[in-house]
Short mmCIF file of C-alpha atoms and ligand atoms in Angstrom, two decimals:
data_model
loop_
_atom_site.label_atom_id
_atom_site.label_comp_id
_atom_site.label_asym_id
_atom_site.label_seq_id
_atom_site.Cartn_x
_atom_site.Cartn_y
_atom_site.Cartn_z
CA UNK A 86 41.22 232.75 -106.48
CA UNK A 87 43.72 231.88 -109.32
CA UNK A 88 43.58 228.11 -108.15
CA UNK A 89 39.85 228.25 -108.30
CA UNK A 90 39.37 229.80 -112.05
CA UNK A 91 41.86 227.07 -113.24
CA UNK A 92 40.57 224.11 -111.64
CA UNK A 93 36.76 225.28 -113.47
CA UNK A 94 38.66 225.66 -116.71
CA UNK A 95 39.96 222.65 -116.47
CA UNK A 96 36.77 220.63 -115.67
CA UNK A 97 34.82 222.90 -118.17
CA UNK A 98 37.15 221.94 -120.69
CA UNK A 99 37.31 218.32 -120.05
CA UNK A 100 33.14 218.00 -119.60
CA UNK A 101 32.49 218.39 -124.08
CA UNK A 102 34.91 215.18 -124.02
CA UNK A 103 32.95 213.53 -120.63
CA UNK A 104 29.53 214.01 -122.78
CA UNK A 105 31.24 213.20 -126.40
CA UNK A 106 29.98 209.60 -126.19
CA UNK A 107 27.23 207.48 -124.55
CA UNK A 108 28.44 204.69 -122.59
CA UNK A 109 27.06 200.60 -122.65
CA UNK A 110 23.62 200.78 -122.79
CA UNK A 111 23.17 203.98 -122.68
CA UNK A 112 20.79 206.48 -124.77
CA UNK A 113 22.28 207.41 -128.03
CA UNK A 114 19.42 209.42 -130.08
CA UNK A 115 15.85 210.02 -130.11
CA UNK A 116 13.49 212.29 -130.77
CA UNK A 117 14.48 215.67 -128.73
CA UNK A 118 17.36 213.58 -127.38
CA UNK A 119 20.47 216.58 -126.89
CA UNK A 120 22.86 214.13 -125.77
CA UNK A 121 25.69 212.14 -127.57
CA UNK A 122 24.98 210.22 -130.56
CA UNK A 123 28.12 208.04 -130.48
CA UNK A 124 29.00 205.76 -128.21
CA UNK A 125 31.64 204.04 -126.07
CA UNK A 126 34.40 201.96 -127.69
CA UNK A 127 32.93 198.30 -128.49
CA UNK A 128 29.48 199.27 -128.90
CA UNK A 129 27.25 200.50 -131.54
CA UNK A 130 24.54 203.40 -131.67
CA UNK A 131 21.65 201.54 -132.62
CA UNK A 132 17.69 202.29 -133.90
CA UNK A 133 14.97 201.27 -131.21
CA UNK A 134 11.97 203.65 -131.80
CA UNK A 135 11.76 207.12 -132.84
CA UNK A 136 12.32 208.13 -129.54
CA UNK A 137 15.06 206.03 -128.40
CA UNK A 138 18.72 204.84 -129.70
CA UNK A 139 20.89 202.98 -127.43
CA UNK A 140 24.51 201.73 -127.16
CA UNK A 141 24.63 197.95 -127.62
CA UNK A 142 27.34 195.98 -127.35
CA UNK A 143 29.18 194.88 -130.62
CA UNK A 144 32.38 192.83 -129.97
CA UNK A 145 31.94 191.83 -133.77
CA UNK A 146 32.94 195.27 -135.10
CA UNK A 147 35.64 196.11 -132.44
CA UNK A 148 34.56 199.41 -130.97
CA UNK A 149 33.00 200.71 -134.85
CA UNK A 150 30.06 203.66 -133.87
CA UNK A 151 27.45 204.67 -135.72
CA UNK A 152 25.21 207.30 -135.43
CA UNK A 153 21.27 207.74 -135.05
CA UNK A 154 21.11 209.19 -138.52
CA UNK A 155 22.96 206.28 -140.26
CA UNK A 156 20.61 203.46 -138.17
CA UNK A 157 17.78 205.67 -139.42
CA UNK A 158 18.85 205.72 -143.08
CA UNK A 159 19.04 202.15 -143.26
CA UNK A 160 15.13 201.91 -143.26
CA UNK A 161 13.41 202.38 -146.79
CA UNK A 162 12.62 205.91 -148.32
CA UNK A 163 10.83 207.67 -150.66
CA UNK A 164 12.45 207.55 -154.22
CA UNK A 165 9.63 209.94 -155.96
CA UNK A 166 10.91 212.77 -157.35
CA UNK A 167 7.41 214.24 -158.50
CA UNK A 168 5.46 217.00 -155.72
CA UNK A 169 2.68 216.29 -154.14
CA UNK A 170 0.93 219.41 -154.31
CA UNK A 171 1.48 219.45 -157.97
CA UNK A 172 0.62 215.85 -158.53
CA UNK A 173 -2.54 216.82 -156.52
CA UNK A 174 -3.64 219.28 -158.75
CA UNK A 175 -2.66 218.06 -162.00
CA UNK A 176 -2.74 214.27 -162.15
CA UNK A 177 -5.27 214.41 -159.10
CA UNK A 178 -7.82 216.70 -160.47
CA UNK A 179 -7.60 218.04 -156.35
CA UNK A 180 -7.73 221.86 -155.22
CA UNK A 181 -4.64 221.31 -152.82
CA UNK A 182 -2.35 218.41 -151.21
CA UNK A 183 -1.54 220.35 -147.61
CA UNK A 184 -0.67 220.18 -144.01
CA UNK A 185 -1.48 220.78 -140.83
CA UNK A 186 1.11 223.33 -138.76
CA UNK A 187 1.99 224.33 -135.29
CA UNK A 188 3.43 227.59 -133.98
CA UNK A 189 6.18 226.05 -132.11
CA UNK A 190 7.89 224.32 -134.58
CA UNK A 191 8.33 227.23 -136.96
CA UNK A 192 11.28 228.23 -134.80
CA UNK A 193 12.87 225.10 -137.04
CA UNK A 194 14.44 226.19 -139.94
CA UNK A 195 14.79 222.92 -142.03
CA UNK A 196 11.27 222.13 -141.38
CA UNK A 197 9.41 225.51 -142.50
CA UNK A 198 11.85 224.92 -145.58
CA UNK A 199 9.74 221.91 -146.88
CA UNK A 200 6.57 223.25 -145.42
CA UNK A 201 7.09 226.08 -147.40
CA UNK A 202 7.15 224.70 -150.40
CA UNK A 203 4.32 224.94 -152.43
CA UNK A 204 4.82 222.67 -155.03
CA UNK A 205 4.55 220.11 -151.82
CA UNK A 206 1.67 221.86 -149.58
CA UNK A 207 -0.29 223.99 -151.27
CA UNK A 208 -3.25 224.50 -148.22
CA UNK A 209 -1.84 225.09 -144.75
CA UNK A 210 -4.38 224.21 -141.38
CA UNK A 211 -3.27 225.90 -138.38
CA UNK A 212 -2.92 222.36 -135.39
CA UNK A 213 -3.55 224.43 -132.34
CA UNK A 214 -3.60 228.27 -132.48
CA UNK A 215 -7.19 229.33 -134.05
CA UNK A 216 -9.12 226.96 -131.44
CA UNK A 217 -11.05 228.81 -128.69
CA UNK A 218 -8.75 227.79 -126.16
CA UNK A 219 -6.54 230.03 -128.25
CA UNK A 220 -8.36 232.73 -129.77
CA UNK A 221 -10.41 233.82 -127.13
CA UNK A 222 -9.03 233.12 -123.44
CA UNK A 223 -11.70 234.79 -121.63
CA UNK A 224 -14.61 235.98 -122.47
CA UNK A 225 -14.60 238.86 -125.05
CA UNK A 226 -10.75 239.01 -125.12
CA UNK A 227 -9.70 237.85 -128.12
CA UNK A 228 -6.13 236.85 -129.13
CA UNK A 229 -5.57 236.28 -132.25
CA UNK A 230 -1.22 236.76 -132.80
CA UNK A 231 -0.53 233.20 -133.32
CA UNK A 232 -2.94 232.20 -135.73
CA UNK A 233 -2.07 235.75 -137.77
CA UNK A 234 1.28 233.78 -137.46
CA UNK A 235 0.00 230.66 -139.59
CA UNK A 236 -2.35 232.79 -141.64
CA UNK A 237 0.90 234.98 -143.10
CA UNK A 238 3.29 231.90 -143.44
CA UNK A 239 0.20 230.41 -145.70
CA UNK A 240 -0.38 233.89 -147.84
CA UNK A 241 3.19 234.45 -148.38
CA UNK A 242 3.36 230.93 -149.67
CA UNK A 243 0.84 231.03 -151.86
CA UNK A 244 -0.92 228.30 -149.95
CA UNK A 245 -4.69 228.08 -148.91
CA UNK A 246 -5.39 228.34 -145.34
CA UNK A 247 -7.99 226.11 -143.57
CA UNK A 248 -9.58 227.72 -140.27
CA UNK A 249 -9.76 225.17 -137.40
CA UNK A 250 -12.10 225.69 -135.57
CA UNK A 251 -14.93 227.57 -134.16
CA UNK A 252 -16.47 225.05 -131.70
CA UNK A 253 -15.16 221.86 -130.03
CA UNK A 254 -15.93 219.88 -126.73
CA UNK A 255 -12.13 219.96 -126.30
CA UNK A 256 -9.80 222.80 -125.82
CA UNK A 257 -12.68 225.16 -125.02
CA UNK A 258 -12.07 228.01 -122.96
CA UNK A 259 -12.54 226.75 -119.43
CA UNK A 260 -14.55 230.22 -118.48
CA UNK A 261 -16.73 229.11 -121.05
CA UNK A 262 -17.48 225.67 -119.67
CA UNK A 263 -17.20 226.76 -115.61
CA UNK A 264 -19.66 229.62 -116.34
CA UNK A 265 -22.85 227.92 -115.87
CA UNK A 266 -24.25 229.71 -117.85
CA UNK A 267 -28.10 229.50 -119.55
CA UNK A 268 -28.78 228.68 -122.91
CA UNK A 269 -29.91 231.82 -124.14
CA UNK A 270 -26.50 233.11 -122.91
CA UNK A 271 -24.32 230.09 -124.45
CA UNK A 272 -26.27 230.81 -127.79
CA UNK A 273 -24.91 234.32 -127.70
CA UNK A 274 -21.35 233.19 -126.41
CA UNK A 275 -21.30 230.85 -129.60
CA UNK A 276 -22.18 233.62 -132.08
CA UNK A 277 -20.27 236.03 -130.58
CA UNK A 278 -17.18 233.76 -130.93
CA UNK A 279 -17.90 232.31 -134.20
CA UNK A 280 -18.78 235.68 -135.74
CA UNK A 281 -15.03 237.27 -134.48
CA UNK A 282 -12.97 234.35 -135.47
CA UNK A 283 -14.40 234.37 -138.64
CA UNK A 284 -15.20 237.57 -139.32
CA UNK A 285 -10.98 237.95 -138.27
CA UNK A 286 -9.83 235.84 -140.79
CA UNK A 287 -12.73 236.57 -143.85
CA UNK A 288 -11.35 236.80 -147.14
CA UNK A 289 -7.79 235.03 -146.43
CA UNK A 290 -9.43 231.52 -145.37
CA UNK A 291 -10.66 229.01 -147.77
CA UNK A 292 -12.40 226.69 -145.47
CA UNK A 293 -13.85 226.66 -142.05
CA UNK A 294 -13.82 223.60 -139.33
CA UNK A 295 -16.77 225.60 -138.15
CA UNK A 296 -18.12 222.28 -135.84
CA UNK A 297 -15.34 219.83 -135.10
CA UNK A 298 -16.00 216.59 -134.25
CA UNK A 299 -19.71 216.51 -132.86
CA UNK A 300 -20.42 213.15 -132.56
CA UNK A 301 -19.29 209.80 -130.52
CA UNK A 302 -18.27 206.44 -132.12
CA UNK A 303 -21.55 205.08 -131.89
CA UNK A 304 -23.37 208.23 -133.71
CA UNK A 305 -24.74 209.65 -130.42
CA UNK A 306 -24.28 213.58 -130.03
CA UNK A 307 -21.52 214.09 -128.36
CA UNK A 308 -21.77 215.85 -124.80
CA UNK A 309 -20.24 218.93 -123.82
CA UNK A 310 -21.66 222.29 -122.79
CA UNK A 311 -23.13 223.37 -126.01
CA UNK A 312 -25.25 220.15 -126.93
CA UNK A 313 -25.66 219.34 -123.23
CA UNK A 314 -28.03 223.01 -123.43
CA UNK A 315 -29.05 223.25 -126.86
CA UNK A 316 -28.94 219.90 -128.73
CA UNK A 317 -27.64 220.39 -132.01
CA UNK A 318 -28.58 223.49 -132.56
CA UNK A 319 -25.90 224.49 -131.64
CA UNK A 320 -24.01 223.66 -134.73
CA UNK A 321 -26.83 225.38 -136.65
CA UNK A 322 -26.16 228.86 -134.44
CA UNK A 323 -21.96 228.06 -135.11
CA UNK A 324 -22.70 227.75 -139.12
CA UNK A 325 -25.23 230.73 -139.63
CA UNK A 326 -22.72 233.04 -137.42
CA UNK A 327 -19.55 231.94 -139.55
CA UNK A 328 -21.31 232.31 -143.01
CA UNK A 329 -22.49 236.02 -141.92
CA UNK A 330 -19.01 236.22 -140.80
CA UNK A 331 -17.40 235.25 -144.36
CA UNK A 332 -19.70 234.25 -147.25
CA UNK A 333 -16.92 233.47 -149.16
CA UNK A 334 -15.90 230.26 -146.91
CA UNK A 335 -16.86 227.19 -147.25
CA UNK A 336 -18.03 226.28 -143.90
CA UNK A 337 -17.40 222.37 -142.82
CA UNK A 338 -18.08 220.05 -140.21
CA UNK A 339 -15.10 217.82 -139.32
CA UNK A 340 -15.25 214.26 -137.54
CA UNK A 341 -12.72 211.09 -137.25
CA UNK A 342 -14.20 207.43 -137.79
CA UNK A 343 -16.38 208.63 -140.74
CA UNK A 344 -14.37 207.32 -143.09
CA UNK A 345 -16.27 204.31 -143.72
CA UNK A 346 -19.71 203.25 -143.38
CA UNK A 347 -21.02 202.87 -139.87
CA UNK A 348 -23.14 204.79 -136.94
CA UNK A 349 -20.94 207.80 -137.19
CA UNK A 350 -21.12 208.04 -140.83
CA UNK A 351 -24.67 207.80 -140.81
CA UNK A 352 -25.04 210.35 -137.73
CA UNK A 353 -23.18 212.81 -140.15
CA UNK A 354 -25.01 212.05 -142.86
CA UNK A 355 -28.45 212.52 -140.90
CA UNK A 356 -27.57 216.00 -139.84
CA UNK A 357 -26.33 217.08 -142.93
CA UNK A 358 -29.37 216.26 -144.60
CA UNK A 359 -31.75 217.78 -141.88
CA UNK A 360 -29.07 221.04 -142.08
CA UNK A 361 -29.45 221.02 -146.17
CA UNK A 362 -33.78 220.59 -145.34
CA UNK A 363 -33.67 223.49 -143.08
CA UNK A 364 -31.33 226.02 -145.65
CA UNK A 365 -28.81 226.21 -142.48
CA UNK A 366 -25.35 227.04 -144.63
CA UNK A 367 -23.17 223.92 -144.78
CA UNK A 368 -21.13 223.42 -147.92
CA UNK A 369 -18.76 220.59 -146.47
CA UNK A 370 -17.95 217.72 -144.48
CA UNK A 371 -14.11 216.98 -143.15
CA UNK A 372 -13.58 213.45 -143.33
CA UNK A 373 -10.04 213.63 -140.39
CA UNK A 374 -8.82 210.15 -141.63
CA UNK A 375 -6.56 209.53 -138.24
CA UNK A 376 -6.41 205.77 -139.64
CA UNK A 377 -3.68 202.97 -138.52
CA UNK A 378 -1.19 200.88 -140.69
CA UNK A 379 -2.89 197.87 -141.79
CA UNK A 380 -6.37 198.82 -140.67
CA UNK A 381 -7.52 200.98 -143.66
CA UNK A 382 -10.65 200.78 -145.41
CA UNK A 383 -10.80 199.06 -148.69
CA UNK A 384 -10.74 201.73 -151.50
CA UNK A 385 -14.50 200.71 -152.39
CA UNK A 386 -16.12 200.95 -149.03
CA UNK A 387 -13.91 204.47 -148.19
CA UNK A 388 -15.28 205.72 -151.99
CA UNK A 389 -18.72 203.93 -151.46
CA UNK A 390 -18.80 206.70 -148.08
CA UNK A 391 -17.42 209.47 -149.48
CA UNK A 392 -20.15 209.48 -152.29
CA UNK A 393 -23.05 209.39 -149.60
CA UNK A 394 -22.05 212.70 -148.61
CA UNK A 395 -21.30 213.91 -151.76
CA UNK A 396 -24.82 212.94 -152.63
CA UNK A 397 -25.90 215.49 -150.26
CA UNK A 398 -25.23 218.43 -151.93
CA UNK A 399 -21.77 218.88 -150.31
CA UNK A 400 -17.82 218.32 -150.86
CA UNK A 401 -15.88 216.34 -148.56
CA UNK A 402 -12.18 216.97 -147.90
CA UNK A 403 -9.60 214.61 -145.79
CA UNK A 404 -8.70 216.96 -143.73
CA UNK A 405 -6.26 215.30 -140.82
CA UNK A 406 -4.76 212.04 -142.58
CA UNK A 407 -1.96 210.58 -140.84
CA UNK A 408 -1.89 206.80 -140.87
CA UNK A 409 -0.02 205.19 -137.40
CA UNK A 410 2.04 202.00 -136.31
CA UNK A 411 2.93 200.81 -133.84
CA UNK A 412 6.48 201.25 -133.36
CA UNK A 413 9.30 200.53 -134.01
CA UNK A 414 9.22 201.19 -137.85
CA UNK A 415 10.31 198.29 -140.30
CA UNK A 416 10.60 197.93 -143.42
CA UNK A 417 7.24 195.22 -143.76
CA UNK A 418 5.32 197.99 -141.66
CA UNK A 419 6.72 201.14 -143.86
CA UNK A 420 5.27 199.04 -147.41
CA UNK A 421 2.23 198.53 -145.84
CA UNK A 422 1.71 202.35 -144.69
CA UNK A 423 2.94 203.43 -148.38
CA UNK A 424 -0.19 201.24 -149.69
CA UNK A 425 -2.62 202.92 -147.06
CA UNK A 426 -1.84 206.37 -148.29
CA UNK A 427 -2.38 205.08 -151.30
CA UNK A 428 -5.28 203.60 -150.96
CA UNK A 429 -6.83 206.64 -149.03
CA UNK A 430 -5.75 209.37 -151.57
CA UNK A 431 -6.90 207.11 -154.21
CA UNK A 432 -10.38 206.90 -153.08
CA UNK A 433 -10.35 210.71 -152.64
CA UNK A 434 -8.95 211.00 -156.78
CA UNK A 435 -11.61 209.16 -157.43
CA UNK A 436 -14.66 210.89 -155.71
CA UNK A 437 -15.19 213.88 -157.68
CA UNK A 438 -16.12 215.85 -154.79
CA UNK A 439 -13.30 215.03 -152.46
CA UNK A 440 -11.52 218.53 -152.82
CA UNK A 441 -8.36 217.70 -151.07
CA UNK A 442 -6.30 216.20 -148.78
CA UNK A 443 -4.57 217.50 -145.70
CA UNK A 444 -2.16 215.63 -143.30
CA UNK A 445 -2.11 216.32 -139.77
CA UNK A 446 1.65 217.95 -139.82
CA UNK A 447 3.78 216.44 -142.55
CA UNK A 448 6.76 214.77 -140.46
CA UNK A 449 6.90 212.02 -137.85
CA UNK A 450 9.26 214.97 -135.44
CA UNK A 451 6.16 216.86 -134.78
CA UNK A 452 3.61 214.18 -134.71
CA UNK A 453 0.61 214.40 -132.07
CA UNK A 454 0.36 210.57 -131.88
CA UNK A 455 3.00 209.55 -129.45
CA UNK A 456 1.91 211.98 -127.27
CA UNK A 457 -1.95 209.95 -126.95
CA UNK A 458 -1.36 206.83 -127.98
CA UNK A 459 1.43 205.13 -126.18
CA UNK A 460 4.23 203.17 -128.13
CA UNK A 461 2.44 204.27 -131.76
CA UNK A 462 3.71 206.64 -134.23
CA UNK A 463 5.56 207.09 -137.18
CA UNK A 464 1.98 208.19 -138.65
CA UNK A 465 3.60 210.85 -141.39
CA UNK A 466 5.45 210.65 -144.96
CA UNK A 467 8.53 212.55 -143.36
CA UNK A 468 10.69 210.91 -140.72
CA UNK A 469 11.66 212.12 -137.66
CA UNK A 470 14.61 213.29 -139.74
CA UNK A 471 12.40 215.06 -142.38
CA UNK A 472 13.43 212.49 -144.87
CA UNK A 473 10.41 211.06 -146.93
CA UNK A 474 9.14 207.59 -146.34
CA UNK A 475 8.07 204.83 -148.51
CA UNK A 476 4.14 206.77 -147.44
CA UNK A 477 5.68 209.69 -149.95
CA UNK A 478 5.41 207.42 -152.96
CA UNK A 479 1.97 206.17 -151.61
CA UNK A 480 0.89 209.45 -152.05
CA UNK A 481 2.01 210.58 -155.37
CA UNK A 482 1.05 207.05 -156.50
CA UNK A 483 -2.77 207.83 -155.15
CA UNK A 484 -2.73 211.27 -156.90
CA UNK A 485 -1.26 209.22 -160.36
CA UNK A 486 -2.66 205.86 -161.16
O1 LIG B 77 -2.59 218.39 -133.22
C1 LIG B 77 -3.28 218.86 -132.09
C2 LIG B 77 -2.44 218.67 -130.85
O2 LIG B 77 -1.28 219.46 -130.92
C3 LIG B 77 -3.23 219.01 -129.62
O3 LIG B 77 -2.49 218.70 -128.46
C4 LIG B 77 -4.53 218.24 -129.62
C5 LIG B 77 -5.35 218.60 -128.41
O4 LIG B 77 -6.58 218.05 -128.42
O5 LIG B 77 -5.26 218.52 -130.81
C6 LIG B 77 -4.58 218.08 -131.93
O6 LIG B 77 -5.35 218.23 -133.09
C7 LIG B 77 -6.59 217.52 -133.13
C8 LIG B 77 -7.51 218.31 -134.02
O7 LIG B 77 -7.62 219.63 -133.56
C9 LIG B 77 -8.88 217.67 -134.11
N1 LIG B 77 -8.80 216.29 -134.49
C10 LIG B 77 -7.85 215.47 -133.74
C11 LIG B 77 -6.48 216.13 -133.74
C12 LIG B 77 -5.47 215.25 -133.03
O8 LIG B 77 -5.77 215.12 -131.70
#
């Protein structure tokens, strides 16, 4: 028995040593990596993606590590000292500079810190946890704990809270879309859950995703159980349920790959008007802005698009901006991003109606991108280490000039 208890000391005490370092080749950092981020004697921790860091050889230095975090640091980094939020508001002329949030990464300290900070984000949207996936699980049972979770962080920051959303194709309930149910009944199912999740949240939200994302690329309605049984009046039923809900919202409709002129653009524009002819509430449209490095709109066509739907009667907001590469970072790639955010937040300054802008979580570490699109990322103006990026300057650059 004695034997046995020594002989696991001894291997339990000799295992921190067996996992101090990663050997040749081997994985060195990363996103969510837990393992060593030194390596072997004669070879160096070194930079590949976000995700990855590995051991390579490096006879030059004689056995000199290096850690993730140093490799990281030698990239280039923000070097404004002025806040976005408060840029946004005073130099901008903008309600709010915000972000987007997710339940499970407020267990992490460093990053509520800077989320937290109002002088940075001063308008919080919740990612995940007020969709109906979310909110209401089965029919009539409504769960609303985690997005009371986002809504508090956001009041006792002082921040304005953006609700997100009341209908979507995607992460609907699946009793909702497995019910076959009639259209009479989906009608009431639609009220029923915009009316609660509004009516939940009335007086602490500013603005309402009430219809997210209702078209396709090429302007077509977009199929899914609502449209597929009631066209797009469905979206008409969704807005006149949230603004009995809360008259104080403003109630949006929120698409990606409006940002510029094209058959989206003009799909959104055609239902706003016929909305705005028929006195169906609809106050504004959310322009997402999930755009890639190098492929953004010129500042005159994204303003020349803006201003058609302010022209309408209604304010626009960018509501998901987060601007992607594929990876891994450089320096060329990181200048180029800075100038798209600051091309994007410029065209916003200068559209009058353009409220404010709101990026889809504010650091590369919680990113949805490399989740969907494979080998992309580093969309954000925080790194993976919550260090700001050249993107930061873009910003406050946008909000200044
Ligand atoms: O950020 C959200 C991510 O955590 C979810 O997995 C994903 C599921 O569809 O939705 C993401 O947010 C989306 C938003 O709700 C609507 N516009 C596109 C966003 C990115 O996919």
């Amino acid at each position: 028995m004695l034997r046995i208890s020594v002989s696991l000391a001894a291997v339990l005490a000799l295992l921190p040593t067996a996992i101090a370092q990663s050997d040749v080749w081997g994985q060195c950092g990363g996103q969510e990596w837990l393992g060593p981020t030194t390596c072997v004697s004669g070879s160096v921790c070194t930079f590949q993606n976000s995700f990855y860091s590995q051991c390579l050889p490096n006879a030059a230095t004689g056995g000199a590590t290096t850690t993730t975090a140093t490799t990281v640091a030698s990239l280039p980094t923000g070097t404004s000292t002025a806040k976005t939020n408060t840029v946004a508001k005073t130099l901008g002329g903008k309600l709010y500079f915000g972000s987007a949030t997710d339940n499970p990464e407020l267990t992490d300290t460093a990053y509520v810190a800077t989320l937290s900070d109002n002088t940075l984000f001063g308008q919080i949207t919740p990612g995940n946890s007020m969709k109906w996936d979310a909110t209401e699980p089965s029919q009539g049972t409504f769960t609303f704990a985690a997005g009371d979770v986002i809504a508090a962080l956001a009041k006792n920051n002082g921040q304005l809270l953006r609700g997100h959303n009341c209908v979507w194709y995607n992460q609907l309930a699946s009793w909702v879309t497995a019910g076959n149910f009639n259209a009479t009944a989906l009608t009431s199912i639609l009220q029923t859950h915009c009316s609660t999740v509004v009516s939940h949240y009335a007086g602490q939200v500013y603005s309402w995703d009430v219809v997210n994302e209702p078209f396709n690329d090429d302007g077509t309605v977009r199929a899914f159980v609502f449209s597929n049984a009631l066209g797009l009046a469905y979206v008409t039923t969704a807005l006149v349920a949230a603004r009995a809900a809360d008259p104080k919202a403003k109630l949006y409709i929120n698409d990606y790959n409006i940002d510029s002129a094209g058959a989206k653009a003009t799909a959104m524009i055609n239902l706003v008007t016929s909305l705005k002819a028929a006195g169906t509430p609809i106050d504004g449209v959310g322009i997402q802005g999930h755009l890639i490095v190098g492929e953004v709109p010129s500042k005159a066509a994204l303003v020349a698009n803006y201003e058609a739907f302010t022209a309408l009667g209604v304010e626009i907001a960018i509501t998901e901006l987060d601007i992607r590469m594929t990876l891994p970072e450089t320096p060329a790639l990181l200048a180029q991003q800075q100038t798209d955010y600051q091309t994007v937040i410029s065209a916003c300054k200068a559209v009058a109606g353009c409220v404010g802008v709101t990026i889809w979580d504010y650091t590369d570490k919680y990113s949805w991108i490399p989740g969907v699109f494979s080998g992309q990322g580093a969309a954000l103006p925080w790194d993976d280490n919550l260090v700001r990026k050249p993107a930061y300057d873009g910003i406050i650059a946008g909000f200044t000039n």
